[in-house]
mmCIF file of C-alpha atoms and ligand atoms in Angstrom:
data_model
loop_
_atom_site.group_PDB
_atom_site.id
_atom_site.type_symbol
_atom_site.label_atom_id
_atom_site.label_comp_id
_atom_site.label_asym_id
_atom_site.label_seq_id
_atom_site.Cartn_x
_atom_site.Cartn_y
_atom_site.Cartn_z
ATOM 1 C CA MET J 769 181.297 140.507 89.274
ATOM 2 C CA VAL J 770 181.512 142.171 92.708
ATOM 3 C CA ILE J 771 179.456 145.096 93.869
ATOM 4 C CA LEU J 772 179.441 147.144 97.108
ATOM 5 C CA GLY J 773 175.950 148.082 98.304
ATOM 6 C CA ILE J 774 175.046 150.871 100.748
ATOM 7 C CA GLU J 775 171.671 151.230 102.530
ATOM 8 C CA THR J 776 170.783 154.354 104.549
ATOM 9 C CA SER J 777 167.068 154.957 103.738
ATOM 10 C CA CYS J 778 165.571 154.380 107.168
ATOM 11 C CA ASP J 779 167.082 153.624 110.580
ATOM 12 C CA GLU J 780 169.680 151.099 109.614
ATOM 13 C CA THR J 781 173.172 152.097 108.219
ATOM 14 C CA ALA J 782 174.392 149.066 106.222
ATOM 15 C CA ALA J 783 176.981 148.043 103.779
ATOM 16 C CA ALA J 784 177.559 144.705 101.974
ATOM 17 C CA VAL J 785 179.647 143.200 99.242
ATOM 18 C CA VAL J 786 177.950 140.611 96.943
ATOM 19 C CA THR J 787 179.013 138.704 93.874
ATOM 20 C CA ASP J 788 176.954 137.790 90.836
ATOM 21 C CA GLY J 789 177.493 134.159 91.886
ATOM 22 C CA ARG J 790 175.013 135.019 94.780
ATOM 23 C CA GLN J 791 177.757 135.038 97.379
ATOM 24 C CA ILE J 792 177.416 137.523 100.224
ATOM 25 C CA LEU J 793 181.107 138.301 101.004
ATOM 26 C CA SER J 794 180.137 140.714 103.834
ATOM 27 C CA ASN J 795 176.953 142.180 105.200
ATOM 28 C CA VAL J 796 177.175 144.676 108.044
ATOM 29 C CA VAL J 797 174.187 146.375 109.581
ATOM 30 C CA LEU J 798 174.188 149.008 112.310
ATOM 31 C CA SER J 799 170.764 149.539 113.804
ATOM 32 C CA GLN J 800 170.036 152.920 115.315
ATOM 33 C CA LEU J 801 167.556 151.478 117.810
ATOM 34 C CA GLU J 802 169.114 153.049 120.795
ATOM 35 C CA GLU J 803 169.268 156.594 119.289
ATOM 36 C CA HIS J 804 165.450 156.425 118.410
ATOM 37 C CA ARG J 805 164.177 154.431 121.374
ATOM 38 C CA PRO J 806 163.623 157.444 123.686
ATOM 39 C CA PHE J 807 161.327 158.983 121.058
ATOM 40 C CA GLY J 808 159.295 155.789 120.467
ATOM 41 C CA GLY J 809 159.833 155.978 116.724
ATOM 42 C CA ILE J 810 162.266 157.101 114.020
ATOM 43 C CA VAL J 811 163.322 160.769 114.107
ATOM 44 C CA PRO J 812 164.453 161.661 110.593
ATOM 45 C CA GLU J 813 166.968 164.279 111.739
ATOM 46 C CA ILE J 814 168.596 161.884 114.114
ATOM 47 C CA ALA J 815 168.679 159.119 111.482
ATOM 48 C CA ALA J 816 170.406 161.360 109.016
ATOM 49 C CA ARG J 817 173.069 162.420 111.441
ATOM 50 C CA ALA J 818 173.667 158.821 112.602
ATOM 51 C CA HIS J 819 174.044 157.647 109.000
ATOM 52 C CA LEU J 820 176.578 160.462 108.412
ATOM 53 C CA GLU J 821 178.495 159.454 111.441
ATOM 54 C CA HIS J 822 178.636 155.791 110.648
ATOM 55 C CA ALA J 823 178.479 155.265 106.887
ATOM 56 C CA ASP J 824 182.266 155.505 106.165
ATOM 57 C CA ARG J 825 183.134 153.169 108.990
ATOM 58 C CA LEU J 826 180.551 150.554 107.870
ATOM 59 C CA VAL J 827 181.747 150.647 104.293
ATOM 60 C CA ALA J 828 185.281 150.191 105.440
ATOM 61 C CA GLU J 829 184.231 147.218 107.665
ATOM 62 C CA ALA J 830 182.276 145.577 104.751
ATOM 63 C CA MET J 831 185.312 145.920 102.463
ATOM 64 C CA ARG J 832 187.670 144.576 105.213
ATOM 65 C CA ARG J 833 185.417 141.512 105.832
ATOM 66 C CA ALA J 834 185.161 140.888 102.093
ATOM 67 C CA GLY J 835 188.929 141.185 101.960
ATOM 68 C CA LEU J 836 188.794 143.496 98.967
ATOM 69 C CA ALA J 837 190.068 146.939 97.950
ATOM 70 C CA PHE J 838 187.771 149.391 96.155
ATOM 71 C CA SER J 839 189.805 148.786 92.948
ATOM 72 C CA ARG J 840 188.491 145.203 92.920
ATOM 73 C CA LEU J 841 184.794 146.311 92.741
ATOM 74 C CA ASP J 842 182.888 146.395 89.462
ATOM 75 C CA ALA J 843 180.504 149.097 90.703
ATOM 76 C CA ILE J 844 179.129 150.779 93.803
ATOM 77 C CA ALA J 845 175.362 150.777 94.500
ATOM 78 C CA ALA J 846 173.402 152.784 96.997
ATOM 79 C CA THR J 847 169.701 153.099 97.857
ATOM 80 C CA GLY J 848 168.619 156.182 95.877
ATOM 81 C CA GLY J 849 165.074 156.188 97.428
ATOM 82 C CA PRO J 850 162.347 155.901 98.474
ATOM 83 C CA GLY J 851 162.964 156.688 102.144
ATOM 84 C CA LEU J 852 163.926 159.452 104.572
ATOM 85 C CA ILE J 853 165.639 161.910 102.324
ATOM 86 C CA GLY J 854 168.447 162.985 104.667
ATOM 87 C CA GLY J 855 169.576 159.355 105.065
ATOM 88 C CA VAL J 856 169.301 158.546 101.430
ATOM 89 C CA MET J 857 171.444 161.564 100.612
ATOM 90 C CA VAL J 858 174.191 160.238 102.912
ATOM 91 C CA GLY J 859 174.294 156.873 101.254
ATOM 92 C CA VAL J 860 174.119 158.263 97.730
ATOM 93 C CA MET J 861 176.905 160.738 98.405
ATOM 94 C CA THR J 862 179.134 158.101 99.979
ATOM 95 C CA ALA J 863 178.632 155.845 97.004
ATOM 96 C CA LYS J 864 179.243 158.566 94.504
ATOM 97 C CA ALA J 865 182.447 159.601 96.228
ATOM 98 C CA ILE J 866 183.813 156.060 96.221
ATOM 99 C CA ALA J 867 182.712 155.581 92.587
ATOM 100 C CA LEU J 868 184.471 158.840 91.517
ATOM 101 C CA ALA J 869 187.632 158.139 93.525
ATOM 102 C CA ALA J 870 187.945 154.505 92.391
ATOM 103 C CA GLY J 871 186.781 155.242 88.833
ATOM 104 C CA LYS J 872 183.868 152.828 88.978
ATOM 105 C CA PRO J 873 180.242 153.025 87.848
ATOM 106 C CA PHE J 874 177.524 154.218 90.253
ATOM 107 C CA LEU J 875 174.111 152.614 90.638
ATOM 108 C CA ALA J 876 171.097 154.129 92.344
ATOM 109 C CA VAL J 877 168.891 151.311 93.517
ATOM 110 C CA ASN J 878 165.238 151.544 94.459
ATOM 111 C CA HIS J 879 165.043 150.265 98.020
ATOM 112 C CA LEU J 880 161.846 148.415 97.227
ATOM 113 C CA GLU J 881 163.535 146.692 94.311
ATOM 114 C CA GLY J 882 166.182 145.579 96.761
ATOM 115 C CA HIS J 883 163.432 143.868 98.810
ATOM 116 C CA ALA J 884 161.733 142.587 95.662
ATOM 117 C CA LEU J 885 164.786 140.849 94.209
ATOM 118 C CA THR J 886 166.088 139.362 97.439
ATOM 119 C CA ALA J 887 164.578 135.950 96.685
ATOM 120 C CA ARG J 888 166.727 135.826 93.533
ATOM 121 C CA LEU J 889 169.816 136.342 95.758
ATOM 122 C CA THR J 890 168.787 133.781 98.346
ATOM 123 C CA HIS J 891 167.010 131.148 96.217
ATOM 124 C CA GLY J 892 168.103 131.927 92.599
ATOM 125 C CA LEU J 893 164.424 132.402 91.738
ATOM 126 C CA ASP J 894 163.376 132.961 88.104
ATOM 127 C CA PHE J 895 160.864 135.610 86.979
ATOM 128 C CA PRO J 896 157.976 135.903 87.169
ATOM 129 C CA TYR J 897 156.778 135.552 90.749
ATOM 130 C CA LEU J 898 154.217 137.040 93.125
ATOM 131 C CA LEU J 899 155.615 139.259 95.889
ATOM 132 C CA LEU J 900 154.109 140.471 99.099
ATOM 133 C CA LEU J 901 156.166 143.495 100.186
ATOM 134 C CA ALA J 902 155.265 144.408 103.710
ATOM 135 C CA SER J 903 157.493 146.888 105.587
ATOM 136 C CA GLY J 904 157.355 149.972 107.804
ATOM 137 C CA GLY J 905 156.328 152.164 104.875
ATOM 138 C CA HIS J 906 154.716 149.844 102.420
ATOM 139 C CA CYS J 907 152.233 146.957 102.020
ATOM 140 C CA GLN J 908 151.857 145.917 98.401
ATOM 141 C CA LEU J 909 151.262 142.771 96.256
ATOM 142 C CA LEU J 910 153.312 142.959 93.131
ATOM 143 C CA ALA J 911 153.826 140.735 90.146
ATOM 144 C CA VAL J 912 157.645 140.677 89.674
ATOM 145 C CA LEU J 913 158.157 140.257 85.965
ATOM 146 C CA GLY J 914 161.774 141.313 85.545
ATOM 147 C CA VAL J 915 164.379 143.821 86.704
ATOM 148 C CA GLY J 916 162.639 147.138 86.835
ATOM 149 C CA GLU J 917 159.420 145.465 85.683
ATOM 150 C CA TYR J 918 156.666 145.310 88.284
ATOM 151 C CA ARG J 919 152.897 145.291 88.236
ATOM 152 C CA ARG J 920 151.228 146.435 91.404
ATOM 153 C CA LEU J 921 148.131 144.318 92.120
ATOM 154 C CA GLY J 922 147.274 145.994 95.370
ATOM 155 C CA THR J 923 148.476 148.429 97.986
ATOM 156 C CA THR J 924 147.380 149.851 101.263
ATOM 157 C CA ILE J 925 144.736 152.552 101.151
ATOM 158 C CA ASP J 926 145.928 154.028 104.454
ATOM 159 C CA ASP J 927 148.673 152.650 106.803
ATOM 160 C CA ALA J 928 151.467 150.212 106.063
ATOM 161 C CA ALA J 929 151.411 146.820 107.893
ATOM 162 C CA GLY J 930 154.599 147.584 109.790
ATOM 163 C CA GLU J 931 153.343 150.965 110.777
ATOM 164 C CA ALA J 932 150.251 149.277 112.325
ATOM 165 C CA PHE J 933 152.477 146.905 114.218
ATOM 166 C CA ASP J 934 154.524 149.842 115.522
ATOM 167 C CA LYS J 935 151.437 151.810 116.625
ATOM 168 C CA VAL J 936 149.846 148.824 118.332
ATOM 169 C CA ALA J 937 153.130 148.162 120.167
ATOM 170 C CA LYS J 938 153.174 151.743 121.367
ATOM 171 C CA MET J 939 149.536 151.492 122.543
ATOM 172 C CA LEU J 940 150.400 148.335 124.429
ATOM 173 C CA GLY J 941 153.472 149.917 125.939
ATOM 174 C CA LEU J 942 155.712 147.350 124.296
ATOM 175 C CA GLY J 943 158.207 149.925 123.066
ATOM 176 C CA TYR J 944 159.963 150.283 119.791
ATOM 177 C CA PRO J 945 160.552 148.683 117.286
ATOM 178 C CA GLY J 946 156.983 147.396 117.434
ATOM 179 C CA GLY J 947 156.897 144.403 115.119
ATOM 180 C CA PRO J 948 159.169 142.052 116.981
ATOM 181 C CA ALA J 949 157.704 143.305 120.379
ATOM 182 C CA VAL J 950 154.145 142.476 119.283
ATOM 183 C CA GLU J 951 155.159 139.150 117.867
ATOM 184 C CA LYS J 952 156.892 138.278 121.144
ATOM 185 C CA ALA J 953 153.960 139.356 123.285
ATOM 186 C CA ALA J 954 151.461 137.520 120.976
ATOM 187 C CA ALA J 955 153.386 134.272 121.428
ATOM 188 C CA ALA J 956 151.995 134.089 124.967
ATOM 189 C CA GLY J 957 148.510 135.367 124.096
ATOM 190 C CA ASN J 958 145.141 133.947 123.156
ATOM 191 C CA PRO J 959 144.169 135.281 119.681
ATOM 192 C CA ALA J 960 140.481 134.206 120.193
ATOM 193 C CA ARG J 961 139.797 136.218 123.406
ATOM 194 C CA PHE J 962 139.091 139.484 121.591
ATOM 195 C CA ALA J 963 137.208 139.845 118.267
ATOM 196 C CA LEU J 964 138.897 142.314 115.910
ATOM 197 C CA PRO J 965 137.962 143.278 112.302
ATOM 198 C CA ARG J 966 139.619 141.627 109.285
ATOM 199 C CA PRO J 967 139.991 144.697 107.067
ATOM 200 C CA MET J 968 139.062 144.311 103.358
ATOM 201 C CA LYS J 969 138.308 140.553 103.808
ATOM 202 C CA GLY J 970 135.981 139.243 101.120
ATOM 203 C CA ARG J 971 136.253 142.341 98.981
ATOM 204 C CA PRO J 972 137.435 142.046 95.372
ATOM 205 C CA GLY J 973 140.958 143.168 94.484
ATOM 206 C CA CYS J 974 144.144 143.079 96.429
ATOM 207 C CA ASP J 975 144.226 146.395 98.354
ATOM 208 C CA PHE J 976 144.964 146.582 102.126
ATOM 209 C CA SER J 977 143.718 148.705 104.946
ATOM 210 C CA PHE J 978 145.032 148.728 108.549
ATOM 211 C CA SER J 979 143.941 152.018 110.013
ATOM 212 C CA GLY J 980 140.456 150.732 111.043
ATOM 213 C CA LEU J 981 142.072 147.789 112.703
ATOM 214 C CA LYS J 982 144.492 150.027 114.497
ATOM 215 C CA ASN J 983 141.495 152.105 115.742
ATOM 216 C CA ALA J 984 139.688 148.968 116.845
ATOM 217 C CA VAL J 985 142.695 147.986 118.949
ATOM 218 C CA ARG J 986 142.801 151.496 120.450
ATOM 219 C CA LEU J 987 139.101 151.238 121.501
ATOM 220 C CA LEU J 988 139.667 147.752 122.817
ATOM 221 C CA ILE J 989 142.555 148.848 124.991
ATOM 222 C CA GLU J 990 140.638 151.900 126.201
ATOM 223 C CA ASP J 991 138.066 149.408 127.729
ATOM 224 C CA LEU J 992 140.673 147.321 129.591
ATOM 225 C CA PRO J 993 141.760 148.014 133.134
ATOM 226 C CA LYS J 994 144.927 150.083 133.549
ATOM 227 C CA PRO J 995 147.780 149.536 133.898
ATOM 228 C CA LEU J 996 147.410 146.776 131.328
ATOM 229 C CA SER J 997 148.097 143.368 132.759
ATOM 230 C CA GLU J 998 150.645 141.275 130.894
ATOM 231 C CA ARG J 999 147.894 138.682 130.065
ATOM 232 C CA ASP J 1000 145.655 141.420 128.531
ATOM 233 C CA ALA J 1001 148.511 142.890 126.515
ATOM 234 C CA ALA J 1002 149.483 139.438 125.213
ATOM 235 C CA ASP J 1003 145.874 138.649 124.206
ATOM 236 C CA VAL J 1004 145.432 141.958 122.398
ATOM 237 C CA ALA J 1005 148.749 141.478 120.626
ATOM 238 C CA ALA J 1006 147.728 137.925 119.530
ATOM 239 C CA ALA J 1007 144.344 139.134 118.351
ATOM 240 C CA PHE J 1008 145.853 141.954 116.376
ATOM 241 C CA GLN J 1009 148.526 139.733 114.783
ATOM 242 C CA ALA J 1010 145.897 137.151 113.806
ATOM 243 C CA ALA J 1011 143.688 139.848 112.231
ATOM 244 C CA VAL J 1012 146.676 141.255 110.166
ATOM 245 C CA ALA J 1013 147.597 137.785 109.084
ATOM 246 C CA GLU J 1014 144.049 136.829 108.098
ATOM 247 C CA SER J 1015 143.548 140.123 106.242
ATOM 248 C CA ILE J 1016 146.789 139.765 104.362
ATOM 249 C CA ALA J 1017 145.985 136.087 103.604
ATOM 250 C CA ASP J 1018 142.618 137.124 102.048
ATOM 251 C CA ARG J 1019 144.281 139.715 99.844
ATOM 252 C CA THR J 1020 147.012 137.363 98.862
ATOM 253 C CA ARG J 1021 144.446 134.694 97.778
ATOM 254 C CA ASN J 1022 143.012 137.154 95.352
ATOM 255 C CA ALA J 1023 146.455 138.100 94.076
ATOM 256 C CA ILE J 1024 147.306 134.421 93.464
ATOM 257 C CA ARG J 1025 144.182 134.059 91.364
ATOM 258 C CA GLU J 1026 144.977 137.177 89.377
ATOM 259 C CA VAL J 1027 148.576 136.121 88.761
ATOM 260 C CA ALA J 1028 147.528 132.604 87.733
ATOM 261 C CA GLU J 1029 145.362 134.205 85.065
ATOM 262 C CA ARG J 1030 147.669 136.892 83.788
ATOM 263 C CA TRP J 1031 151.169 135.285 84.312
ATOM 264 C CA PRO J 1032 150.597 131.553 84.474
ATOM 265 C CA ALA J 1033 154.348 130.899 84.506
ATOM 266 C CA ALA J 1034 154.522 132.270 88.064
ATOM 267 C CA ARG J 1035 154.933 129.402 90.585
ATOM 268 C CA HIS J 1036 156.182 131.187 93.642
ATOM 269 C CA LEU J 1037 154.748 133.397 96.398
ATOM 270 C CA VAL J 1038 157.576 135.418 97.906
ATOM 271 C CA VAL J 1039 157.564 137.690 101.043
ATOM 272 C CA ALA J 1040 159.892 140.570 101.626
ATOM 273 C CA GLY J 1041 160.199 143.612 103.960
ATOM 274 C CA GLY J 1042 160.473 143.774 107.741
ATOM 275 C CA VAL J 1043 156.986 142.470 108.401
ATOM 276 C CA ALA J 1044 157.928 139.292 106.545
ATOM 277 C CA ALA J 1045 160.056 138.456 109.568
ATOM 278 C CA ASN J 1046 156.801 137.743 111.371
ATOM 279 C CA GLY J 1047 156.461 134.022 112.095
ATOM 280 C CA ALA J 1048 152.640 133.876 112.293
ATOM 281 C CA LEU J 1049 152.354 135.709 108.959
ATOM 282 C CA ARG J 1050 154.900 133.406 107.333
ATOM 283 C CA GLU J 1051 152.931 130.327 108.465
ATOM 284 C CA THR J 1052 149.669 131.724 107.213
ATOM 285 C CA LEU J 1053 151.202 132.566 103.844
ATOM 286 C CA MET J 1054 152.756 129.242 103.450
ATOM 287 C CA THR J 1055 149.275 127.687 103.753
ATOM 288 C CA VAL J 1056 147.768 130.327 101.374
ATOM 289 C CA GLY J 1057 150.530 129.728 98.845
ATOM 290 C CA GLY J 1058 150.068 125.946 99.044
ATOM 291 C CA GLU J 1059 146.264 126.191 98.579
ATOM 292 C CA GLY J 1060 146.853 128.344 95.548
ATOM 293 C CA GLY J 1061 149.437 126.009 93.996
ATOM 294 C CA MET J 1062 152.422 128.270 94.763
ATOM 295 C CA ASP J 1063 155.565 127.467 96.622
ATOM 296 C CA PHE J 1064 156.237 129.872 99.421
ATOM 297 C CA ILE J 1065 159.603 131.538 99.685
ATOM 298 C CA ALA J 1066 160.809 133.651 102.632
ATOM 299 C CA PRO J 1067 164.336 134.904 102.750
ATOM 300 C CA PRO J 1068 166.200 134.575 106.079
ATOM 301 C CA LEU J 1069 165.052 137.173 108.686
ATOM 302 C CA ASN J 1070 168.217 139.344 108.360
ATOM 303 C CA LEU J 1071 167.583 139.670 104.588
ATOM 304 C CA CYS J 1072 163.875 140.531 105.140
ATOM 305 C CA THR J 1073 164.621 143.544 107.300
ATOM 306 C CA ASP J 1074 166.616 146.416 105.897
ATOM 307 C CA ASN J 1075 170.178 145.415 104.815
ATOM 308 C CA ALA J 1076 172.685 146.315 102.148
ATOM 309 C CA ALA J 1077 173.128 142.863 100.643
ATOM 310 C CA MET J 1078 169.849 143.339 98.875
ATOM 311 C CA ILE J 1079 171.006 146.738 97.494
ATOM 312 C CA ALA J 1080 174.244 145.212 96.262
ATOM 313 C CA TRP J 1081 172.309 142.326 94.666
ATOM 314 C CA ALA J 1082 169.783 144.698 92.973
ATOM 315 C CA GLY J 1083 172.869 146.595 91.830
ATOM 316 C CA ILE J 1084 174.310 143.395 90.271
ATOM 317 C CA GLU J 1085 170.969 142.769 88.490
ATOM 318 C CA ARG J 1086 170.925 146.281 87.102
ATOM 319 C CA PHE J 1087 174.665 146.300 86.277
ATOM 320 C CA ARG J 1088 174.261 143.144 84.271
ATOM 321 C CA LEU J 1089 171.731 144.931 82.080
ATOM 322 C CA GLY J 1090 173.944 148.022 81.767
ATOM 323 C CA LEU J 1091 171.634 150.209 83.870
ATOM 324 C CA THR J 1092 174.225 152.440 85.589
ATOM 325 C CA ASP J 1093 173.349 155.943 86.822
ATOM 326 C CA PRO J 1094 175.053 159.363 86.344
ATOM 327 C CA LEU J 1095 176.857 160.993 89.250
ATOM 328 C CA ASP J 1096 174.303 163.795 89.232
ATOM 329 C CA PHE J 1097 171.552 161.423 90.174
ATOM 330 C CA ALA J 1098 169.180 163.098 92.670
ATOM 331 C CA PRO J 1099 167.809 161.035 95.628
ATOM 332 C CA ARG J 1100 164.152 160.221 95.314
ATOM 333 C CA PRO J 1101 161.987 160.431 98.421
ATOM 334 C CA ARG J 1102 159.163 158.718 96.472
ATOM 335 C CA TRP J 1103 159.862 156.055 93.890
ATOM 336 C CA PRO J 1104 157.107 153.628 93.094
ATOM 337 C CA LEU J 1105 157.990 150.230 91.624
ATOM 338 C CA ASP J 1106 155.096 150.379 89.310
ATOM 339 C CA PRO J 1107 154.784 153.905 87.993
ATOM 340 C CA THR J 1108 151.715 153.018 86.009
ATOM 341 C CA ALA J 1109 149.701 151.993 89.126
ATOM 342 C CA ALA J 1110 147.027 154.447 90.241
ATOM 343 C CA LYS J 1111 148.046 156.872 93.070
ATOM 344 C CA ARG J 1112 146.319 156.203 96.336
ATOM 345 C CA GLY J 1113 145.136 159.024 98.437
ATOM 346 C CA GLY J 1114 144.925 159.353 102.201
ATOM 347 C CA ALA J 1115 147.307 160.107 104.972
ATOM 348 C CA GLY J 1116 150.322 157.908 105.382
ATOM 349 C CA VAL J 1117 150.147 156.543 101.871
ATOM 350 C CA LYS J 1118 153.643 156.248 100.493
ATOM 351 C CA ALA J 1119 153.045 154.508 97.187
HETATM 352 O O1 KG4 E 286 161.717 146.662 105.723
HETATM 353 P P1 KG4 E 286 161.935 147.227 107.083
HETATM 354 O O2 KG4 E 286 163.109 146.702 107.898
HETATM 355 O O3 KG4 E 286 162.156 148.783 106.978
HETATM 356 C C1 KG4 E 286 161.351 149.518 105.981
HETATM 357 O O4 KG4 E 286 161.778 149.617 104.871
HETATM 358 O O5 KG4 E 286 160.308 149.966 106.473
HETATM 359 O O6 KG4 E 286 160.598 147.105 107.890
HETATM 360 C C2 KG4 E 286 160.498 147.598 109.204
HETATM 361 C C3 KG4 E 286 159.065 147.308 109.766
HETATM 362 C C4 KG4 E 286 158.755 147.894 111.070
HETATM 363 O O7 KG4 E 286 157.504 148.501 111.011
HETATM 364 C C5 KG4 E 286 158.828 146.718 112.001
HETATM 365 O O8 KG4 E 286 158.040 146.886 113.175
HETATM 366 C C6 KG4 E 286 158.335 145.610 111.146
HETATM 367 O O9 KG4 E 286 158.946 145.869 109.864
HETATM 368 N N1 KG4 E 286 158.766 144.302 111.626
HETATM 369 C C7 KG4 E 286 157.870 143.320 112.031
HETATM 370 C C8 KG4 E 286 158.701 142.251 112.519
HETATM 371 N N2 KG4 E 286 159.957 142.648 112.430
HETATM 372 C C9 KG4 E 286 159.979 143.819 111.855
HETATM 373 N N3 KG4 E 286 156.490 143.292 112.015
HETATM 374 C C10 KG4 E 286 155.972 142.201 112.472
HETATM 375 N N4 KG4 E 286 156.624 141.081 113.026
HETATM 376 C C11 KG4 E 286 158.014 141.104 113.082
HETATM 377 N N5 KG4 E 286 158.654 140.117 113.589
HETATM 378 ZN ZN1 ZN E 287 162.807 148.188 103.859
#
């Protein structure tokens, strides 16, 4: 089985061809970094236009690298949400057009499910497992029980983890995108020089919070001499990164305990999403997993950040179960993995 995947929900235009034998035949990603950099963040209008401009060419390139014609595909999958609606519309439209022209089934994939199932593509992992999904729009702990079957154990009550990285990077003048810039600065910093809060640490449950930490960083920076020295910026970045890692570690320990009780067959702690590319966080989680009796699994960096291989793979998982979608599928700006989980209030909460 061979499926083409298309991803356009954020600031990456991506196309990939993947087989049910877990082979990635092609995986092309075009980042819009340069288009958004002057604005210090993602501008939805610019993103949508860039997707429109590049989607066809990226699909053609993915097919060329895979050495296949559309007629050889079993189905076409695209991210159907959640995400920036203009971009999602472009990907869905492109996939529907190919599906219609080639007479193949269409699959609308939940972007979060793409992240959630990546470890099955890279490691052939069995259900169930515990997943930390930390990206620019989300920070959740989920029990992954099957395709389309998720139980949310915790989520952020305010900002997403990646959002906090991006804001802190901006405050430190490190530019965009923030996560990799903060990680790079932190590598040269002393995490112990400044004391920052560990949000939610010690509380029951698995919810996250990052806005208080972000505010603490802002106040800390206000008190430092301007312009910020490289040393000060590095030390703040290191302190922030350590606080995020420790806070996430605390929440994950609670999740491991809960999963051990409710789904004792789960043996793996998996990370996914852009923030999972963070080395310090990966190290912390490896320790946390080990202590909780779970093996830690982290997909390679290029499959943690947004990509279309994960969309093609989630498409394969769904196609195997006969879960195709009609051509009148409407893109979904919001699309929680666990619709039974309680809605969280507050600004910036996306699921
Ligand atoms: O999953 P993703 O590529 O896109 C979304 O679906 O949101 O995640 C992007 C987020 C951004 O906030 C980015 O700053 C963060 O992931 N990120 C990182 C790192 N690389 C990307 N955060 C911390 N450390 C990194 N190395
Ligand atoms: Zn993502």
